[in-house]
Amino acid sequence: MESKIAAAEVPASAPGENFEVRQSKTDDDYVPDPSKSLPLSPARQRLVDDIIDLYSMKPTVERVKRYTSDCVYDDQFVYANDRYKMAGQWFALPKLFKASVNEGYQIVKDEPGLIQFRNKQSWTFLGIPKTAVMDALVTLSLDPATIDSDFIQVKYHKDQANDKDYSHTGLGFSFKKWQADNVIKFMNSDEVKAFEADKGAGKEHVREHGSGTAEGKAPVKDL
């Protein structure tokens, strides 16, 4: 299948940028149906549980260690290209939101180097009586060096809420990268400092795709 990442295809030493999965859909319906969720091995289920806890504003140093030092996190609002910046994002959530509740998820792909799940998360803002509910497709590209271990790590985490993939170009992307590069400057907790050495992790230039369609190497995928 096109989205499959095998350990033999990309070496574990390659920076996280090499593990991006490109995809578009015919619609943006990512509403999960937990009753149809694929079963996972115990080690993979523990990984997903930790990721859900991070989304749900329960960050710990151990949970952030689910990512490799050279990881990439890519969603509508953030492009963080090392674990130090990613730690800043997870530990900053309680400063922005009053609550974040997981309303359900559905595992749709379980492959050697890849886990994908539809995820529903409700976000309640601080100081504003408003809750936003987001349905998204979460793609976890796994570290080839740890896929058979008890503590699996992630090389590339993509959170995609629209039918089109990210182009990594334009003002929107510039804001995403600026946000990740600058939020970390205001995070001085011991938990975030635990990852300070990761800001020197190996990384590559941002891969620009031009579009989120097949022309931008984002073929249509059927979940």
Tab-separated table of C-alpha atoms in Angstrom:
chain	number	residue	atom	x	y	z
A	1	MET	CA	0.000	0.000	0.000
A	2	GLU	CA	1.185	3.536	-0.750
A	3	SER	CA	1.203	4.762	2.833
A	4	LYS	CA	3.240	1.888	4.202
A	5	ILE	CA	6.646	2.719	5.624
A	6	ALA	CA	8.880	-0.305	6.074
A	7	ALA	CA	11.980	-0.251	8.218
A	8	ALA	CA	14.048	-1.277	5.215
A	9	GLU	CA	12.906	1.708	3.139
A	10	VAL	CA	14.084	4.514	5.437
A	11	PRO	CA	16.915	3.951	7.945
A	12	ALA	CA	16.233	4.786	11.568
A	13	SER	CA	19.096	7.295	11.493
A	14	ALA	CA	17.294	9.447	8.902
A	15	PRO	CA	15.738	12.670	10.310
A	16	GLY	CA	12.004	12.774	10.902
A	17	GLU	CA	11.307	14.700	7.679
A	18	ASN	CA	12.008	11.480	5.754
A	19	PHE	CA	9.045	9.720	7.368
A	20	GLU	CA	6.222	12.014	6.254
A	21	VAL	CA	3.182	10.212	4.828
A	22	ARG	CA	1.423	12.198	2.083
A	23	GLN	CA	-2.301	11.718	1.516
A	24	SER	CA	-5.513	13.405	0.472
A	25	LYS	CA	-9.129	12.236	0.630
A	26	THR	CA	-12.289	12.823	-1.332
A	27	ASP	CA	-13.843	14.457	1.755
A	28	ASP	CA	-12.902	15.653	5.231
A	29	ASP	CA	-15.059	13.172	7.150
A	30	TYR	CA	-12.761	11.913	9.911
A	31	VAL	CA	-15.490	11.104	12.469
A	32	PRO	CA	-14.329	7.974	14.332
A	33	ASP	CA	-16.387	4.844	14.882
A	34	PRO	CA	-14.698	3.145	17.857
A	35	SER	CA	-16.684	-0.066	17.241
A	36	LYS	CA	-14.745	-0.514	13.974
A	37	SER	CA	-11.319	0.203	15.454
A	38	LEU	CA	-8.592	-2.283	14.501
A	39	PRO	CA	-7.024	-4.155	17.433
A	40	LEU	CA	-3.431	-3.290	18.326
A	41	SER	CA	-0.660	-5.219	20.007
A	42	PRO	CA	-0.133	-4.286	23.692
A	43	ALA	CA	2.983	-2.211	22.880
A	44	ARG	CA	1.205	-0.315	20.104
A	45	GLN	CA	-1.867	0.241	22.262
A	46	ARG	CA	0.322	1.749	24.987
A	47	LEU	CA	1.805	4.120	22.388
A	48	VAL	CA	-1.649	5.260	21.240
A	49	ASP	CA	-2.777	5.627	24.866
A	50	ASP	CA	0.180	7.935	25.532
A	51	ILE	CA	-0.570	10.021	22.426
A	52	ILE	CA	-4.233	10.363	23.461
A	53	ASP	CA	-3.108	11.453	26.933
A	54	LEU	CA	-0.893	14.123	25.365
A	55	TYR	CA	-3.854	15.414	23.357
A	56	SER	CA	-5.864	15.378	26.591
A	57	MET	CA	-3.455	17.751	28.361
A	58	LYS	CA	-1.723	15.091	30.440
A	59	PRO	CA	1.879	15.667	29.334
A	60	THR	CA	4.751	13.976	31.139
A	61	VAL	CA	8.425	13.679	30.284
A	62	GLU	CA	7.960	9.962	29.687
A	63	ARG	CA	5.065	10.525	27.274
A	64	VAL	CA	7.004	13.123	25.278
A	65	LYS	CA	9.799	10.556	25.019
A	66	ARG	CA	7.430	8.668	22.727
A	67	TYR	CA	9.016	10.844	20.019
A	68	THR	CA	12.545	10.590	18.682
A	69	SER	CA	14.781	13.611	19.235
A	70	ASP	CA	14.628	14.447	15.494
A	71	CYS	CA	10.851	14.022	15.187
A	72	VAL	CA	8.419	16.261	13.302
A	73	TYR	CA	4.950	17.286	14.509
A	74	ASP	CA	2.708	18.690	11.766
A	75	ASP	CA	-0.896	19.902	12.172
A	76	GLN	CA	-3.125	22.829	11.141
A	77	PHE	CA	-1.438	25.226	13.543
A	78	VAL	CA	2.057	23.898	14.289
A	79	TYR	CA	5.142	22.586	12.506
A	80	ALA	CA	7.669	21.528	15.168
A	81	ASN	CA	10.779	19.832	13.814
A	82	ASP	CA	12.478	18.493	16.927
A	83	ARG	CA	11.428	17.026	20.269
A	84	TYR	CA	12.352	20.170	22.211
A	85	LYS	CA	9.854	22.264	20.239
A	86	MET	CA	7.302	19.471	20.463
A	87	ALA	CA	7.682	19.317	24.258
A	88	GLY	CA	6.983	23.047	24.356
A	89	GLN	CA	3.737	22.497	22.466
A	90	TRP	CA	2.406	19.705	24.682
A	91	PHE	CA	3.302	21.464	27.931
A	92	ALA	CA	1.856	24.756	26.654
A	93	LEU	CA	-1.648	23.360	26.096
A	94	PRO	CA	-2.837	23.959	29.698
A	95	LYS	CA	-1.895	27.622	29.253
A	96	LEU	CA	-4.272	27.893	26.294
A	97	PHE	CA	-7.132	25.538	27.121
A	98	LYS	CA	-9.228	24.841	30.187
A	99	ALA	CA	-9.851	21.264	29.123
A	100	SER	CA	-9.244	18.796	26.305
A	101	VAL	CA	-11.300	15.611	26.232
A	102	ASN	CA	-10.938	12.655	23.898
A	103	GLU	CA	-14.394	11.777	22.591
A	104	GLY	CA	-13.292	8.604	20.821
A	105	TYR	CA	-10.886	7.273	18.238
A	106	GLN	CA	-10.784	4.567	15.572
A	107	ILE	CA	-7.621	2.783	14.440
A	108	VAL	CA	-7.863	2.567	10.641
A	109	LYS	CA	-4.349	1.387	9.715
A	110	ASP	CA	-1.890	-0.789	11.597
A	111	GLU	CA	1.183	-1.468	9.481
A	112	PRO	CA	4.807	-2.231	10.414
A	113	GLY	CA	5.914	1.392	10.253
A	114	LEU	CA	2.587	3.176	10.544
A	115	ILE	CA	-0.443	3.650	12.780
A	116	GLN	CA	-3.347	5.843	11.651
A	117	PHE	CA	-6.480	6.681	13.601
A	118	ARG	CA	-9.490	8.931	13.305
A	119	ASN	CA	-9.665	11.084	16.411
A	120	LYS	CA	-12.376	13.254	17.986
A	121	GLN	CA	-11.147	15.792	20.538
A	122	SER	CA	-13.093	18.558	22.289
A	123	TRP	CA	-11.174	21.686	23.304
A	124	THR	CA	-12.492	24.181	25.876
A	125	PHE	CA	-10.741	27.545	25.766
A	126	LEU	CA	-9.434	29.390	28.811
A	127	GLY	CA	-11.487	32.475	29.647
A	128	ILE	CA	-13.957	31.843	26.812
A	129	PRO	CA	-17.152	29.798	27.321
A	130	LYS	CA	-16.640	27.927	24.090
A	131	THR	CA	-15.772	24.329	23.241
A	132	ALA	CA	-14.532	23.340	19.796
A	133	VAL	CA	-14.815	19.743	18.612
A	134	MET	CA	-12.230	18.574	16.075
A	135	ASP	CA	-12.291	15.407	13.983
A	136	ALA	CA	-8.920	14.571	12.458
A	137	LEU	CA	-6.831	11.818	10.943
A	138	VAL	CA	-3.721	11.206	13.043
A	139	THR	CA	-0.788	9.526	11.317
A	140	LEU	CA	2.079	8.161	13.396
A	141	SER	CA	5.136	7.186	11.356
A	142	LEU	CA	7.112	4.884	13.618
A	143	ASP	CA	10.824	4.744	14.322
A	144	PRO	CA	12.213	1.615	12.586
A	145	ALA	CA	14.636	1.089	15.477
A	146	THR	CA	11.827	0.732	18.037
A	147	ILE	CA	8.859	-0.815	16.200
A	148	ASP	CA	9.542	-4.207	17.794
A	149	SER	CA	10.288	-2.869	21.280
A	150	ASP	CA	8.059	-2.345	24.311
A	151	PHE	CA	8.498	1.429	23.986
A	152	ILE	CA	7.741	2.398	20.388
A	153	GLN	CA	8.712	5.916	19.283
A	154	VAL	CA	7.362	8.227	16.591
A	155	LYS	CA	9.377	9.904	13.831
A	156	TYR	CA	6.606	11.964	12.180
A	157	HIS	CA	3.256	12.879	13.730
A	158	LYS	CA	0.720	14.377	11.333
A	159	ASP	CA	-2.715	15.622	12.411
A	160	GLN	CA	-4.864	16.281	9.344
A	161	ALA	CA	-8.359	17.771	9.681
A	162	ASN	CA	-9.048	18.585	6.024
A	163	ASP	CA	-9.281	16.486	2.884
A	164	LYS	CA	-6.114	18.055	1.416
A	165	ASP	CA	-2.643	17.465	2.807
A	166	TYR	CA	-0.264	20.241	3.858
A	167	SER	CA	1.803	22.057	1.231
A	168	HIS	CA	4.366	23.498	3.700
A	169	THR	CA	4.307	26.764	1.758
A	170	GLY	CA	2.672	30.174	2.076
A	171	LEU	CA	1.736	32.431	4.975
A	172	GLY	CA	-0.193	29.721	6.784
A	173	PHE	CA	2.838	27.488	6.970
A	174	SER	CA	5.094	30.394	7.927
A	175	PHE	CA	2.825	30.994	10.930
A	176	LYS	CA	2.867	27.287	11.855
A	177	LYS	CA	6.645	27.210	11.923
A	178	TRP	CA	6.947	30.614	13.634
A	179	GLN	CA	4.576	29.449	16.359
A	180	ALA	CA	6.602	26.307	17.104
A	181	ASP	CA	9.915	28.192	16.955
A	182	ASN	CA	8.747	30.891	19.373
A	183	VAL	CA	6.421	29.243	21.908
A	184	ILE	CA	9.379	27.285	23.236
A	185	LYS	CA	11.105	30.555	24.194
A	186	PHE	CA	8.440	31.146	26.861
A	187	MET	CA	8.451	27.619	28.287
A	188	ASN	CA	10.926	27.368	31.160
A	189	SER	CA	9.547	24.404	33.088
A	190	ASP	CA	11.861	21.603	34.176
A	191	GLU	CA	9.841	19.192	32.036
A	192	VAL	CA	10.555	21.153	28.863
A	193	LYS	CA	14.188	21.740	29.837
A	194	ALA	CA	14.598	17.958	29.984
A	195	PHE	CA	14.508	18.031	26.165
A	196	GLU	CA	16.733	21.065	25.601
A	197	ALA	CA	19.526	18.956	24.098
A	198	ASP	CA	17.138	17.867	21.348
A	199	LYS	CA	17.167	21.290	19.699
A	200	GLY	CA	20.458	20.186	18.177
A	201	ALA	CA	18.939	16.995	16.768
A	202	GLY	CA	19.577	16.195	13.142
A	203	LYS	CA	16.976	17.671	10.851
A	204	GLU	CA	16.525	18.568	7.209
A	205	HIS	CA	15.065	21.581	5.449
A	206	VAL	CA	11.272	21.694	5.359
A	207	ARG	CA	9.982	19.686	2.425
A	208	GLU	CA	7.767	21.942	0.328
A	209	HIS	CA	5.115	20.209	-1.750
A	210	GLY	CA	3.343	23.066	-3.516
A	211	SER	CA	-0.111	21.527	-3.021
A	212	GLY	CA	-1.956	19.024	-0.895
A	213	THR	CA	-3.086	16.991	-3.877
A	214	ALA	CA	-1.517	14.363	-6.123
A	215	GLU	CA	0.608	17.088	-7.739
A	216	GLY	CA	2.141	17.666	-4.317
A	217	LYS	CA	2.822	13.956	-3.819
A	218	ALA	CA	-0.386	13.526	-1.812
A	219	PRO	CA	-2.355	10.795	-3.600
A	220	VAL	CA	-5.939	10.051	-2.617
A	221	LYS	CA	-6.071	7.388	0.113
A	222	ASP	CA	-9.110	5.373	1.128
A	223	LEU	CA	-9.366	4.839	4.877
